[in-house]
């Protein structure tokens, strides 16, 4: 729970801006994938199809990561509304404000996040 209402307003703005950016990126990536496939005609050869498959796979993978981040951001906003924002979901301790400013979608303190990633064998996310 954040004690400072100014911090809450600032974090809400940060989250909302990031959500807007993510929505735009998702639309762009899916649009790119659609353009690639729309550009294939009946004369497309195996090489063209292979390039299109790789391109659309990459675009979809990027869009999927953005959608996951979007979901995390919406969860963060919901937690801000409910007053749970800034409390680690694992240990219940306050998440340091510096971490929240750097990672506004964070739902765990750094030690809990590190434990979780270690347990899952993950190395990619800091959310
Ligand atoms: Zn924790």
Short mmCIF file of C-alpha atoms and ligand atoms in Angstrom, two decimals:
data_model
loop_
_atom_site.label_atom_id
_atom_site.label_comp_id
_atom_site.label_asym_id
_atom_site.label_seq_id
_atom_site.Cartn_x
_atom_site.Cartn_y
_atom_site.Cartn_z
CA UNK A 1 0.00 0.00 0.00
CA UNK A 2 1.36 3.39 -0.97
CA UNK A 3 1.16 6.00 1.75
CA UNK A 4 1.78 9.01 -0.42
CA UNK A 5 -1.18 10.05 -2.61
CA UNK A 6 1.19 11.91 -4.95
CA UNK A 7 3.06 8.69 -5.59
CA UNK A 8 -0.22 6.92 -6.25
CA UNK A 9 -1.25 9.54 -8.83
CA UNK A 10 2.17 9.42 -10.45
CA UNK A 11 2.19 5.63 -10.62
CA UNK A 12 -1.36 5.59 -12.00
CA UNK A 13 -0.29 7.97 -14.78
CA UNK A 14 2.82 5.88 -15.47
CA UNK A 15 0.75 2.70 -15.68
CA UNK A 16 -1.93 4.28 -17.88
CA UNK A 17 0.69 5.70 -20.26
CA UNK A 18 2.39 2.31 -20.52
CA UNK A 19 -0.97 0.62 -21.19
CA UNK A 20 -1.66 3.10 -24.00
CA UNK A 21 1.78 2.41 -25.48
CA UNK A 22 1.23 -1.35 -25.23
CA UNK A 23 -2.16 -1.14 -26.96
CA UNK A 24 -0.53 0.77 -29.82
CA UNK A 25 2.35 -1.70 -30.08
CA UNK A 26 0.01 -4.69 -30.11
CA UNK A 27 -2.09 -3.11 -32.86
CA UNK A 28 1.06 -2.30 -34.87
CA UNK A 29 2.52 -5.79 -34.55
CA UNK A 30 -0.69 -7.54 -35.48
CA UNK A 31 -1.10 -5.08 -38.36
CA UNK A 32 2.44 -5.86 -39.54
CA UNK A 33 1.71 -9.58 -39.47
CA UNK A 34 -1.51 -9.02 -41.42
CA UNK A 35 0.35 -6.94 -44.04
CA UNK A 36 2.97 -9.66 -44.47
CA UNK A 37 0.36 -12.33 -45.08
CA UNK A 38 -1.75 -10.01 -47.25
CA UNK A 39 1.33 -9.42 -49.42
CA UNK A 40 1.58 -13.11 -50.32
CA UNK A 41 0.00 -13.93 -53.66
CA UNK A 42 -0.51 -17.17 -55.53
CA UNK A 43 3.00 -16.94 -56.91
CA UNK A 44 4.63 -16.92 -53.46
CA UNK A 45 7.33 -19.57 -53.35
CA UNK A 46 8.55 -21.63 -50.41
CA UNK A 47 11.11 -18.97 -49.57
CA UNK A 48 8.47 -16.23 -49.48
CA UNK A 49 6.26 -18.39 -47.27
CA UNK A 50 9.15 -19.22 -44.99
CA UNK A 51 10.03 -15.55 -44.55
CA UNK A 52 6.36 -14.71 -43.95
CA UNK A 53 6.08 -17.51 -41.36
CA UNK A 54 9.18 -16.29 -39.50
CA UNK A 55 8.03 -12.66 -39.61
CA UNK A 56 4.50 -13.34 -38.44
CA UNK A 57 5.73 -15.74 -35.74
CA UNK A 58 8.03 -13.03 -34.40
CA UNK A 59 5.26 -10.40 -34.58
CA UNK A 60 2.82 -12.68 -32.78
CA UNK A 61 5.40 -13.55 -30.11
CA UNK A 62 6.06 -9.85 -29.54
CA UNK A 63 2.33 -9.09 -29.44
CA UNK A 64 1.80 -11.95 -26.98
CA UNK A 65 4.46 -10.56 -24.63
CA UNK A 66 2.80 -7.14 -24.89
CA UNK A 67 -0.61 -8.65 -24.10
CA UNK A 68 0.87 -10.36 -21.03
CA UNK A 69 2.35 -7.04 -19.94
CA UNK A 70 -1.01 -5.39 -20.61
CA UNK A 71 -2.67 -7.91 -18.31
CA UNK A 72 -0.04 -7.23 -15.63
CA UNK A 73 -0.68 -3.50 -16.02
CA UNK A 74 -4.43 -3.92 -15.64
CA UNK A 75 -3.82 -6.01 -12.53
CA UNK A 76 -1.60 -3.23 -11.20
CA UNK A 77 -4.36 -0.65 -11.81
CA UNK A 78 -6.92 -2.90 -10.08
CA UNK A 79 -4.57 -3.26 -7.11
CA UNK A 80 -4.14 0.51 -7.05
CA UNK A 81 -7.95 0.88 -6.87
CA UNK A 82 -8.31 -1.76 -4.15
CA UNK A 83 -5.44 -0.42 -2.05
CA UNK A 84 -3.35 -3.57 -2.48
CA UNK A 85 -0.86 -1.89 -4.78
CA UNK A 86 2.68 -1.85 -3.44
CA UNK A 87 2.18 -4.89 -1.21
CA UNK A 88 4.07 -8.04 -2.19
CA UNK A 89 1.59 -10.78 -3.09
CA UNK A 90 3.91 -13.46 -1.66
CA UNK A 91 5.22 -12.10 1.65
CA UNK A 92 2.86 -9.14 2.30
CA UNK A 93 5.74 -6.70 2.83
CA UNK A 94 5.77 -3.27 1.23
CA UNK A 95 7.48 -3.20 -2.16
CA UNK A 96 10.09 -0.40 -2.08
CA UNK A 97 8.86 2.73 -3.95
CA UNK A 98 12.04 2.75 -6.07
CA UNK A 99 11.12 -0.69 -7.40
CA UNK A 100 7.56 0.41 -8.14
CA UNK A 101 8.77 3.48 -9.99
CA UNK A 102 11.15 1.35 -12.05
CA UNK A 103 8.67 -1.53 -12.48
CA UNK A 104 5.16 -0.12 -11.94
CA UNK A 105 3.57 -3.50 -12.70
CA UNK A 106 5.58 -5.31 -10.01
CA UNK A 107 3.46 -7.37 -7.62
CA UNK A 108 6.34 -8.88 -5.65
CA UNK A 109 9.28 -7.50 -3.71
CA UNK A 110 12.68 -8.23 -5.22
CA UNK A 111 13.56 -11.20 -2.94
CA UNK A 112 10.18 -12.89 -3.59
CA UNK A 113 10.46 -12.24 -7.34
CA UNK A 114 14.00 -13.65 -7.37
CA UNK A 115 12.82 -16.75 -5.46
CA UNK A 116 9.94 -17.23 -7.87
CA UNK A 117 12.11 -16.87 -10.97
CA UNK A 118 14.74 -19.17 -9.53
CA UNK A 119 12.10 -21.78 -8.68
CA UNK A 120 10.57 -21.52 -12.15
CA UNK A 121 13.94 -21.41 -13.88
CA UNK A 122 12.98 -18.08 -15.41
CA UNK A 123 15.42 -15.32 -16.15
CA UNK A 124 13.42 -12.96 -18.30
CA UNK A 125 10.82 -11.11 -16.24
CA UNK A 126 11.27 -8.58 -13.50
CA UNK A 127 7.54 -8.13 -13.01
ZN1 LIG B 1 7.83 -10.42 -0.99
#
